[in-house]
PDB file of C-alpha atoms in Angstrom:
ATOM      1  CA  MET S   1      11.866  52.988  13.602  1.00  0.00           C
ATOM      2  CA  VAL S   2      10.228  49.569  13.311  1.00  0.00           C
ATOM      3  CA  ARG S   3       8.220  50.776  10.307  1.00  0.00           C
ATOM      4  CA  ILE S   4      11.446  51.713   8.583  1.00  0.00           C
ATOM      5  CA  LEU S   5      13.446  48.588   9.484  1.00  0.00           C
ATOM      6  CA  GLY S   6      10.629  46.156   8.662  1.00  0.00           C
ATOM      7  CA  PRO S   7      10.560  46.736   4.876  1.00  0.00           C
ATOM      8  CA  ILE S   8      14.378  46.868   4.778  1.00  0.00           C
ATOM      9  CA  VAL S   9      14.692  43.480   6.492  1.00  0.00           C
ATOM     10  CA  GLY S  10      11.990  42.055   4.192  1.00  0.00           C
ATOM     11  CA  LEU S  11      13.800  43.322   1.116  1.00  0.00           C
ATOM     12  CA  GLY S  12      16.996  41.775   2.477  1.00  0.00           C
ATOM     13  CA  PHE S  13      15.363  38.361   2.735  1.00  0.00           C
ATOM     14  CA  VAL S  14      13.937  38.685  -0.765  1.00  0.00           C
ATOM     15  CA  GLY S  15      17.350  39.640  -2.085  1.00  0.00           C
ATOM     16  CA  VAL S  16      19.011  36.620  -0.465  1.00  0.00           C
ATOM     17  CA  LEU S  17      16.352  34.299  -1.894  1.00  0.00           C
ATOM     18  CA  LEU S  18      16.753  35.757  -5.393  1.00  0.00           C
ATOM     19  CA  TRP S  19      20.553  35.491  -5.116  1.00  0.00           C
ATOM     20  CA  SER S  20      20.308  31.823  -4.072  1.00  0.00           C
ATOM     21  CA  LEU S  21      17.834  31.089  -6.862  1.00  0.00           C
ATOM     22  CA  MET S  22      20.094  32.699  -9.449  1.00  0.00           C
ATOM     23  CA  TRP S  23      23.196  30.814  -8.379  1.00  0.00           C
ATOM     24  CA  GLY S  24      21.217  27.575  -8.152  1.00  0.00           C
ATOM     25  CA  ALA S  25      20.056  28.045 -11.734  1.00  0.00           C
ATOM     26  CA  ILE S  26      23.586  28.832 -12.884  1.00  0.00           C
ATOM     27  CA  ALA S  27      24.960  25.722 -11.151  1.00  0.00           C
ATOM     28  CA  PHE S  28      22.221  23.585 -12.724  1.00  0.00           C
ATOM     29  CA  VAL S  29      23.088  24.853 -16.203  1.00  0.00           C
ATOM     30  CA  GLN S  30      26.840  24.498 -15.739  1.00  0.00           C
ATOM     31  CA  GLU S  31      26.739  21.114 -13.991  1.00  0.00           C
ATOM     32  CA  PRO S  32      23.432  19.366 -14.681  1.00  0.00           C
ATOM     33  CA  PRO S  33      22.698  16.373 -12.430  1.00  0.00           C
ATOM     34  CA  LYS S  34      24.021  13.096 -13.724  1.00  0.00           C
ATOM     35  CA  ALA S  35      21.600  10.442 -14.854  1.00  0.00           C
ATOM     36  CA  THR S  36      21.259   7.471 -12.522  1.00  0.00           C
ATOM     37  CA  ALA S  37      20.150   3.915 -13.107  1.00  0.00           C
ATOM     38  CA  GLU S  38      17.251   4.398 -10.719  1.00  0.00           C
ATOM     39  CA  HIS S  39      16.045   7.470 -12.627  1.00  0.00           C
ATOM     40  CA  GLU S  40      16.401   5.921 -16.060  1.00  0.00           C
ATOM     41  CA  PHE S  41      15.052   2.403 -15.439  1.00  0.00           C
ATOM     42  CA  HIS S  42      12.632   2.711 -12.538  1.00  0.00           C
ATOM     43  CA  LYS S  43       9.056   2.003 -13.644  1.00  0.00           C
ATOM     44  CA  HIS S  44       5.728   3.131 -12.236  1.00  0.00           C
ATOM     45  CA  PRO S  45       3.034   0.482 -11.787  1.00  0.00           C
ATOM     46  CA  GLU S  46       0.273   0.185 -14.340  1.00  0.00           C
ATOM     47  CA  LYS S  47      -3.353   0.463 -13.283  1.00  0.00           C
ATOM     48  CA  VAL S  48      -5.100  -2.797 -12.446  1.00  0.00           C
ATOM     49  CA  ASP S  49      -8.859  -3.125 -12.806  1.00  0.00           C
ATOM     50  CA  PHE S  50      -9.659  -3.953  -9.178  1.00  0.00           C
ATOM     51  CA  SER S  51     -13.310  -4.243  -8.129  1.00  0.00           C
ATOM     52  CA  PHE S  52     -12.779  -1.693  -5.347  1.00  0.00           C
ATOM     53  CA  ASN S  53     -11.528   1.052  -7.651  1.00  0.00           C
ATOM     54  CA  GLY S  54     -13.604   4.212  -7.976  1.00  0.00           C
ATOM     55  CA  PRO S  55     -16.062   5.931  -5.624  1.00  0.00           C
ATOM     56  CA  LEU S  56     -18.570   3.063  -5.900  1.00  0.00           C
ATOM     57  CA  GLY S  57     -16.032   0.229  -5.771  1.00  0.00           C
ATOM     58  CA  LYS S  58     -16.610  -2.833  -3.601  1.00  0.00           C
ATOM     59  CA  PHE S  59     -14.414  -5.658  -2.430  1.00  0.00           C
ATOM     60  CA  ASP S  60     -14.896  -9.016  -4.144  1.00  0.00           C
ATOM     61  CA  GLN S  61     -15.125 -11.450  -1.219  1.00  0.00           C
ATOM     62  CA  ALA S  62     -14.127 -14.418  -3.365  1.00  0.00           C
ATOM     63  CA  GLN S  63     -11.006 -12.562  -4.459  1.00  0.00           C
ATOM     64  CA  LEU S  64     -10.190 -11.585  -0.872  1.00  0.00           C
ATOM     65  CA  GLN S  65     -10.448 -15.233   0.201  1.00  0.00           C
ATOM     66  CA  ARG S  66      -8.127 -16.251  -2.631  1.00  0.00           C
ATOM     67  CA  GLY S  67      -5.740 -13.470  -1.599  1.00  0.00           C
ATOM     68  CA  LEU S  68      -5.749 -14.741   1.976  1.00  0.00           C
ATOM     69  CA  GLN S  69      -4.867 -18.179   0.655  1.00  0.00           C
ATOM     70  CA  VAL S  70      -1.941 -16.772  -1.347  1.00  0.00           C
ATOM     71  CA  TYR S  71      -0.726 -14.872   1.705  1.00  0.00           C
ATOM     72  CA  LYS S  72      -1.027 -17.959   3.922  1.00  0.00           C
ATOM     73  CA  GLU S  73       0.662 -20.373   1.533  1.00  0.00           C
ATOM     74  CA  VAL S  74       3.309 -18.056   0.076  1.00  0.00           C
ATOM     75  CA  CYS S  75       3.818 -14.729   1.859  1.00  0.00           C
ATOM     76  CA  SER S  76       3.370 -15.754   5.505  1.00  0.00           C
ATOM     77  CA  ALA S  77       6.670 -17.672   5.433  1.00  0.00           C
ATOM     78  CA  CYS S  78       8.490 -14.328   5.677  1.00  0.00           C
ATOM     79  CA  HIS S  79       5.982 -11.491   6.193  1.00  0.00           C
ATOM     80  CA  SER S  80       3.849 -10.792   9.247  1.00  0.00           C
ATOM     81  CA  LEU S  81       0.314  -9.420   9.345  1.00  0.00           C
ATOM     82  CA  ARG S  82       0.345  -8.239  12.936  1.00  0.00           C
ATOM     83  CA  LEU S  83      -2.617  -5.828  12.799  1.00  0.00           C
ATOM     84  CA  VAL S  84      -5.129  -8.427  11.616  1.00  0.00           C
ATOM     85  CA  SER S  85      -6.837 -10.871  13.973  1.00  0.00           C
ATOM     86  CA  PHE S  86      -8.449 -14.124  12.894  1.00  0.00           C
ATOM     87  CA  ARG S  87     -11.918 -12.907  13.839  1.00  0.00           C
ATOM     88  CA  ASP S  88     -11.478  -9.975  11.440  1.00  0.00           C
ATOM     89  CA  LEU S  89     -11.586 -12.537   8.634  1.00  0.00           C
ATOM     90  CA  THR S  90     -15.342 -12.932   9.104  1.00  0.00           C
ATOM     91  CA  ALA S  91     -15.556  -9.767   6.996  1.00  0.00           C
ATOM     92  CA  LEU S  92     -14.304 -11.882   4.072  1.00  0.00           C
ATOM     93  CA  GLY S  93     -17.357 -14.123   4.243  1.00  0.00           C
ATOM     94  CA  TYR S  94     -16.105 -16.692   6.736  1.00  0.00           C
ATOM     95  CA  THR S  95     -18.298 -17.775   9.647  1.00  0.00           C
ATOM     96  CA  ASP S  96     -17.153 -17.507  13.271  1.00  0.00           C
ATOM     97  CA  GLY S  97     -16.576 -21.255  13.284  1.00  0.00           C
ATOM     98  CA  GLN S  98     -14.436 -21.098  10.158  1.00  0.00           C
ATOM     99  CA  ALA S  99     -12.394 -18.264  11.675  1.00  0.00           C
ATOM    100  CA  LYS S 100     -11.789 -20.377  14.793  1.00  0.00           C
ATOM    101  CA  THR S 101     -10.785 -23.370  12.697  1.00  0.00           C
ATOM    102  CA  LEU S 102      -8.450 -21.250  10.585  1.00  0.00           C
ATOM    103  CA  ALA S 103      -6.823 -19.871  13.731  1.00  0.00           C
ATOM    104  CA  ALA S 104      -6.309 -23.329  15.203  1.00  0.00           C
ATOM    105  CA  GLU S 105      -4.841 -24.686  11.975  1.00  0.00           C
ATOM    106  CA  TRP S 106      -2.647 -21.661  11.316  1.00  0.00           C
ATOM    107  CA  SER S 107      -0.305 -21.983  14.262  1.00  0.00           C
ATOM    108  CA  THR S 108       0.231 -24.179  17.306  1.00  0.00           C
ATOM    109  CA  GLU S 109       2.950 -21.966  18.764  1.00  0.00           C
ATOM    110  CA  THR S 110       1.158 -18.834  19.906  1.00  0.00           C
ATOM    111  CA  PRO S 111       3.023 -17.479  22.978  1.00  0.00           C
ATOM    112  CA  SER S 112       1.117 -17.986  26.210  1.00  0.00           C
ATOM    113  CA  ILE S 113       1.537 -18.515  29.940  1.00  0.00           C
ATOM    114  CA  ASN S 114       0.982 -21.798  31.739  1.00  0.00           C
ATOM    115  CA  PRO S 115      -1.805 -20.949  34.242  1.00  0.00           C
ATOM    116  CA  GLU S 116      -0.522 -23.525  36.735  1.00  0.00           C
ATOM    117  CA  THR S 117       3.187 -22.717  36.776  1.00  0.00           C
ATOM    118  CA  GLY S 118       3.339 -19.208  35.353  1.00  0.00           C
ATOM    119  CA  GLU S 119       6.026 -20.347  32.927  1.00  0.00           C
ATOM    120  CA  PRO S 120       6.082 -19.309  29.260  1.00  0.00           C
ATOM    121  CA  ALA S 121       4.240 -21.772  27.036  1.00  0.00           C
ATOM    122  CA  THR S 122       2.620 -22.056  23.642  1.00  0.00           C
ATOM    123  CA  ARG S 123      -0.901 -22.908  22.563  1.00  0.00           C
ATOM    124  CA  LYS S 124      -3.067 -23.082  19.498  1.00  0.00           C
ATOM    125  CA  SER S 125      -4.266 -19.735  18.175  1.00  0.00           C
ATOM    126  CA  ILE S 126      -7.832 -18.645  18.865  1.00  0.00           C
ATOM    127  CA  ALA S 127     -10.087 -16.284  16.926  1.00  0.00           C
ATOM    128  CA  SER S 128      -9.157 -13.246  19.029  1.00  0.00           C
ATOM    129  CA  ASP S 129      -5.439 -13.722  18.351  1.00  0.00           C
ATOM    130  CA  ARG S 130      -3.693 -11.734  15.690  1.00  0.00           C
ATOM    131  CA  ILE S 131      -2.123 -13.554  12.786  1.00  0.00           C
ATOM    132  CA  PRO S 132       1.276 -14.626  14.156  1.00  0.00           C
ATOM    133  CA  SER S 133       4.611 -13.499  12.809  1.00  0.00           C
ATOM    134  CA  PRO S 134       6.782 -16.189  11.201  1.00  0.00           C
ATOM    135  CA  PHE S 135       9.721 -15.043  13.353  1.00  0.00           C
ATOM    136  CA  PRO S 136       9.959 -14.486  17.110  1.00  0.00           C
ATOM    137  CA  ASN S 137      11.809 -11.181  16.762  1.00  0.00           C
ATOM    138  CA  GLU S 138      13.616  -8.859  14.354  1.00  0.00           C
ATOM    139  CA  VAL S 139      17.002 -10.494  14.889  1.00  0.00           C
ATOM    140  CA  ALA S 140      15.640 -13.882  13.874  1.00  0.00           C
ATOM    141  CA  ALA S 141      13.882 -12.345  10.871  1.00  0.00           C
ATOM    142  CA  ARG S 142      17.092 -10.729   9.610  1.00  0.00           C
ATOM    143  CA  ALA S 143      19.125 -13.867  10.255  1.00  0.00           C
ATOM    144  CA  ALA S 144      16.746 -15.892   8.096  1.00  0.00           C
ATOM    145  CA  ASN S 145      16.768 -13.355   5.255  1.00  0.00           C
ATOM    146  CA  ASN S 146      20.453 -12.486   4.769  1.00  0.00           C
ATOM    147  CA  GLY S 147      20.201  -9.376   6.921  1.00  0.00           C
ATOM    148  CA  ALA S 148      17.074  -7.978   5.260  1.00  0.00           C
ATOM    149  CA  LEU S 149      13.972  -7.374   7.392  1.00  0.00           C
ATOM    150  CA  PRO S 150      10.735  -8.460   5.653  1.00  0.00           C
ATOM    151  CA  PRO S 151       8.196  -5.662   6.251  1.00  0.00           C
ATOM    152  CA  ASP S 152       4.884  -6.257   7.950  1.00  0.00           C
ATOM    153  CA  LEU S 153       2.170  -6.299   5.289  1.00  0.00           C
ATOM    154  CA  SER S 154      -0.797  -5.074   7.352  1.00  0.00           C
ATOM    155  CA  LEU S 155      -0.601  -1.525   5.966  1.00  0.00           C
ATOM    156  CA  ILE S 156       1.722  -2.020   3.010  1.00  0.00           C
ATOM    157  CA  THR S 157      -0.739  -0.709   0.411  1.00  0.00           C
ATOM    158  CA  LYS S 158      -1.169   2.487   2.432  1.00  0.00           C
ATOM    159  CA  ALA S 159       2.558   2.828   3.048  1.00  0.00           C
ATOM    160  CA  ARG S 160       3.423   2.742  -0.659  1.00  0.00           C
ATOM    161  CA  HIS S 161       2.296   5.182  -3.331  1.00  0.00           C
ATOM    162  CA  ASP S 162      -0.442   3.662  -5.488  1.00  0.00           C
ATOM    163  CA  GLY S 163      -0.192   0.720  -3.119  1.00  0.00           C
ATOM    164  CA  SER S 164      -2.535  -1.866  -4.673  1.00  0.00           C
ATOM    165  CA  ASN S 165      -1.051  -1.432  -8.132  1.00  0.00           C
ATOM    166  CA  TYR S 166       2.459  -1.268  -6.665  1.00  0.00           C
ATOM    167  CA  VAL S 167       2.141  -4.624  -4.897  1.00  0.00           C
ATOM    168  CA  HIS S 168       0.809  -6.257  -8.056  1.00  0.00           C
ATOM    169  CA  ALA S 169       3.564  -4.736 -10.207  1.00  0.00           C
ATOM    170  CA  LEU S 170       6.285  -5.714  -7.740  1.00  0.00           C
ATOM    171  CA  LEU S 171       5.122  -9.331  -7.571  1.00  0.00           C
ATOM    172  CA  THR S 172       4.977  -9.684 -11.353  1.00  0.00           C
ATOM    173  CA  GLY S 173       7.878  -7.394 -12.279  1.00  0.00           C
ATOM    174  CA  TYR S 174      10.937  -9.576 -11.679  1.00  0.00           C
ATOM    175  CA  SER S 175      13.129  -9.845 -14.754  1.00  0.00           C
ATOM    176  CA  ALA S 176      16.699  -9.986 -15.964  1.00  0.00           C
ATOM    177  CA  GLN S 177      18.607  -6.723 -15.952  1.00  0.00           C
ATOM    178  CA  PRO S 178      18.313  -4.893 -19.305  1.00  0.00           C
ATOM    179  CA  ALA S 179      21.445  -4.880 -21.434  1.00  0.00           C
ATOM    180  CA  ALA S 180      21.200  -1.088 -21.714  1.00  0.00           C
ATOM    181  CA  LEU S 181      21.390  -0.733 -17.934  1.00  0.00           C
ATOM    182  CA  LEU S 182      24.509  -2.871 -17.706  1.00  0.00           C
ATOM    183  CA  LYS S 183      26.053  -0.970 -20.612  1.00  0.00           C
ATOM    184  CA  HIS S 184      25.496   2.554 -19.289  1.00  0.00           C
ATOM    185  CA  PHE S 185      25.490   1.836 -15.547  1.00  0.00           C
ATOM    186  CA  PRO S 186      27.772  -1.165 -14.945  1.00  0.00           C
ATOM    187  CA  GLU S 187      28.033  -0.195 -11.273  1.00  0.00           C
ATOM    188  CA  ALA S 188      24.298  -0.919 -10.910  1.00  0.00           C
ATOM    189  CA  LYS S 189      24.700  -4.624 -11.660  1.00  0.00           C
ATOM    190  CA  THR S 190      22.532  -6.704  -9.361  1.00  0.00           C
ATOM    191  CA  GLY S 191      24.678  -8.101  -6.573  1.00  0.00           C
ATOM    192  CA  GLU S 192      24.699 -11.566  -5.098  1.00  0.00           C
ATOM    193  CA  GLY S 193      21.571 -12.310  -3.096  1.00  0.00           C
ATOM    194  CA  LEU S 194      19.608  -9.514  -4.786  1.00  0.00           C
ATOM    195  CA  HIS S 195      16.978  -9.627  -7.516  1.00  0.00           C
ATOM    196  CA  TYR S 196      16.292  -7.081 -10.247  1.00  0.00           C
ATOM    197  CA  ASN S 197      12.835  -5.510 -10.192  1.00  0.00           C
ATOM    198  CA  PRO S 198      12.237  -2.194 -12.010  1.00  0.00           C
ATOM    199  CA  TYR S 199       9.258  -1.360  -9.774  1.00  0.00           C
ATOM    200  CA  PHE S 200      11.399  -1.280  -6.621  1.00  0.00           C
ATOM    201  CA  ALA S 201      12.920   2.096  -5.726  1.00  0.00           C
ATOM    202  CA  ASN S 202      16.576   1.105  -6.179  1.00  0.00           C
ATOM    203  CA  LEU S 203      15.832  -1.628  -8.751  1.00  0.00           C
ATOM    204  CA  ASN S 204      17.207  -4.442  -6.593  1.00  0.00           C
ATOM    205  CA  LEU S 205      15.634  -6.140  -3.602  1.00  0.00           C
ATOM    206  CA  ALA S 206      16.511  -9.028  -1.354  1.00  0.00           C
ATOM    207  CA  MET S 207      13.172 -10.803  -1.730  1.00  0.00           C
ATOM    208  CA  ALA S 208      13.297 -13.575  -4.290  1.00  0.00           C
ATOM    209  CA  PRO S 209      10.307 -13.840  -6.665  1.00  0.00           C
ATOM    210  CA  PRO S 210       7.556 -15.268  -4.413  1.00  0.00           C
ATOM    211  CA  LEU S 211       5.176 -16.151  -7.243  1.00  0.00           C
ATOM    212  CA  THR S 212       7.110 -18.221  -9.722  1.00  0.00           C
ATOM    213  CA  ALA S 213       4.734 -20.489 -11.615  1.00  0.00           C
ATOM    214  CA  GLU S 214       1.116 -21.088 -12.527  1.00  0.00           C
ATOM    215  CA  GLY S 215      -0.586 -23.465 -10.127  1.00  0.00           C
ATOM    216  CA  GLN S 216       1.613 -22.522  -7.172  1.00  0.00           C
ATOM    217  CA  VAL S 217      -1.639 -22.182  -5.200  1.00  0.00           C
ATOM    218  CA  SER S 218      -4.706 -24.341  -5.848  1.00  0.00           C
ATOM    219  CA  TYR S 219      -7.937 -22.321  -5.712  1.00  0.00           C
ATOM    220  CA  ALA S 220     -11.000 -24.163  -4.446  1.00  0.00           C
ATOM    221  CA  ASP S 221     -13.370 -22.007  -6.533  1.00  0.00           C
ATOM    222  CA  GLY S 222     -11.803 -23.114  -9.810  1.00  0.00           C
ATOM    223  CA  THR S 223     -10.132 -19.817 -10.660  1.00  0.00           C
ATOM    224  CA  LYS S 224      -7.049 -20.374 -12.801  1.00  0.00           C
ATOM    225  CA  PRO S 225      -4.047 -19.600 -10.546  1.00  0.00           C
ATOM    226  CA  THR S 226      -1.785 -17.766 -12.975  1.00  0.00           C
ATOM    227  CA  VAL S 227       1.003 -15.616 -11.559  1.00  0.00           C
ATOM    228  CA  ASP S 228      -0.903 -12.504 -12.582  1.00  0.00           C
ATOM    229  CA  GLN S 229      -4.121 -13.745 -10.948  1.00  0.00           C
ATOM    230  CA  MET S 230      -2.381 -14.689  -7.699  1.00  0.00           C
ATOM    231  CA  ALA S 231      -0.685 -11.273  -7.614  1.00  0.00           C
ATOM    232  CA  LYS S 232      -4.029  -9.522  -8.139  1.00  0.00           C
ATOM    233  CA  ASP S 233      -5.704 -11.577  -5.429  1.00  0.00           C
ATOM    234  CA  VAL S 234      -3.083 -11.001  -2.758  1.00  0.00           C
ATOM    235  CA  SER S 235      -2.903  -7.285  -3.696  1.00  0.00           C
ATOM    236  CA  ALA S 236      -6.659  -7.017  -3.171  1.00  0.00           C
ATOM    237  CA  PHE S 237      -6.383  -8.853   0.151  1.00  0.00           C
ATOM    238  CA  LEU S 238      -3.610  -6.533   1.370  1.00  0.00           C
ATOM    239  CA  THR S 239      -5.709  -3.545   0.318  1.00  0.00           C
ATOM    240  CA  TRP S 240      -8.459  -4.877   2.584  1.00  0.00           C
ATOM    241  CA  THR S 241      -6.055  -5.387   5.514  1.00  0.00           C
ATOM    242  CA  ALA S 242      -4.895  -1.783   5.152  1.00  0.00           C
ATOM    243  CA  GLU S 243      -8.385  -0.318   4.760  1.00  0.00           C
ATOM    244  CA  PRO S 244     -11.092  -2.796   5.827  1.00  0.00           C
ATOM    245  CA  LYS S 245     -13.703   0.003   6.029  1.00  0.00           C
ATOM    246  CA  LEU S 246     -13.159   1.103   2.429  1.00  0.00           C
ATOM    247  CA  GLN S 247     -16.719   0.259   1.365  1.00  0.00           C
ATOM    248  CA  ASN S 248     -18.154   2.182   4.337  1.00  0.00           C
ATOM    249  CA  ARG S 249     -16.074   5.185   3.333  1.00  0.00           C
ATOM    250  CA  HIS S 250     -17.389   4.968  -0.202  1.00  0.00           C
ATOM    251  CA  ARG S 251     -20.988   4.790   1.037  1.00  0.00           C
ATOM    252  CA  THR S 252     -20.447   7.717   3.390  1.00  0.00           C
ATOM    253  CA  GLY S 253     -18.901   9.790   0.621  1.00  0.00           C
ATOM    254  CA  LEU S 254     -21.832   9.071  -1.686  1.00  0.00           C
ATOM    255  CA  ALA S 255     -24.333  10.022   1.038  1.00  0.00           C
ATOM    256  CA  VAL S 256     -22.450  13.279   1.676  1.00  0.00           C
ATOM    257  CA  LEU S 257     -22.495  14.145  -2.036  1.00  0.00           C
ATOM    258  CA  ILE S 258     -26.242  13.504  -2.241  1.00  0.00           C
ATOM    259  CA  PHE S 259     -26.795  15.675   0.846  1.00  0.00           C
ATOM    260  CA  LEU S 260     -24.704  18.509  -0.621  1.00  0.00           C
ATOM    261  CA  VAL S 261     -26.652  18.401  -3.892  1.00  0.00           C
ATOM    262  CA  ILE S 262     -30.008  18.545  -2.069  1.00  0.00           C
ATOM    263  CA  PHE S 263     -28.758  21.243   0.317  1.00  0.00           C
ATOM    264  CA  THR S 264     -27.465  23.331  -2.588  1.00  0.00           C
ATOM    265  CA  GLY S 265     -30.848  23.040  -4.338  1.00  0.00           C
ATOM    266  CA  LEU S 266     -32.758  24.050  -1.219  1.00  0.00           C
ATOM    267  CA  THR S 267     -30.384  26.957  -0.643  1.00  0.00           C
ATOM    268  CA  TRP S 268     -30.880  28.163  -4.218  1.00  0.00           C
ATOM    269  CA  MET S 269     -34.656  27.937  -3.951  1.00  0.00           C
ATOM    270  CA  ALA S 270     -34.590  29.809  -0.618  1.00  0.00           C
ATOM    271  CA  TYR S 271     -32.449  32.494  -2.206  1.00  0.00           C
ATOM    272  CA  GLN S 272     -34.891  32.877  -5.085  1.00  0.00           C
ATOM    273  CA  ASN S 273     -37.845  33.053  -2.692  1.00  0.00           C
ATOM    274  CA  VAL S 274     -36.279  35.693  -0.424  1.00  0.00           C
ATOM    275  CA  TRP S 275     -35.065  37.953  -3.234  1.00  0.00           C
ATOM    276  CA  ARG S 276     -37.788  37.455  -5.827  1.00  0.00           C
ATOM    277  CA  ASP S 277     -39.429  40.871  -5.115  1.00  0.00           C
ATOM    278  CA  LYS S 278     -36.181  42.754  -4.837  1.00  0.00           C
ATOM    279  CA  LYS S 279     -34.796  44.778  -7.690  1.00  0.00           C
ATOM    280  CA  HIS S 280     -31.138  44.345  -8.509  1.00  0.00           C
TER     281      HIS S 280
END
């Protein structure tokens, strides 16, 4: 009985799927989906020639230090970096002493406990502390940003598709709304408190352009601080915060490939040796 009912039930499922597919196709032809502003004007980020691109890519420590400076002087006013501690910054070429100094200069309001009274207190940050958030909690963050919550940037390049290029494109992509958009999609006009950016999913975001002019940050190494350069530097830095072991992964992958090539060669030679006297 089961042998008879099994194929019948299977055919029933197939029939239902074919019926649904047919009616879906008919509905698509009769009432095609309407074009939207997001579909028509959303842009995908262009590729940036970062030093860490490719299987043999490496981080440029000078660029990472410049990116940290951009984050500190521009981005840290709104965005946290809660998964990165000050001592992690030694991977960027800083000494332990420099990391301690940077921690002490960064913030004097790290939450703590008074060891004598047990009351809440604040102190200067130390190297083992994580980079502090600019706001004490989510409510304060939203209140300071017209209801929008600035995302933590620790893993932002992993949380967004094509993250490094996306961050660079977003930072440099602010512009006026195209006339064609306003003509064909007047309902998509950028509202008060929002800013048009074709690289953002819905074209409008609450964050004002953070990088607005050349020279906004002064680089100690003499690099010209154009908007494009600052965007590249902070994108590289945020790529490092999201994947600090990227270079180790590249080295491991290369070693694995070399091993597989050698192993394949040895396997082929063993095969030839074992079967050389056998007739096929």
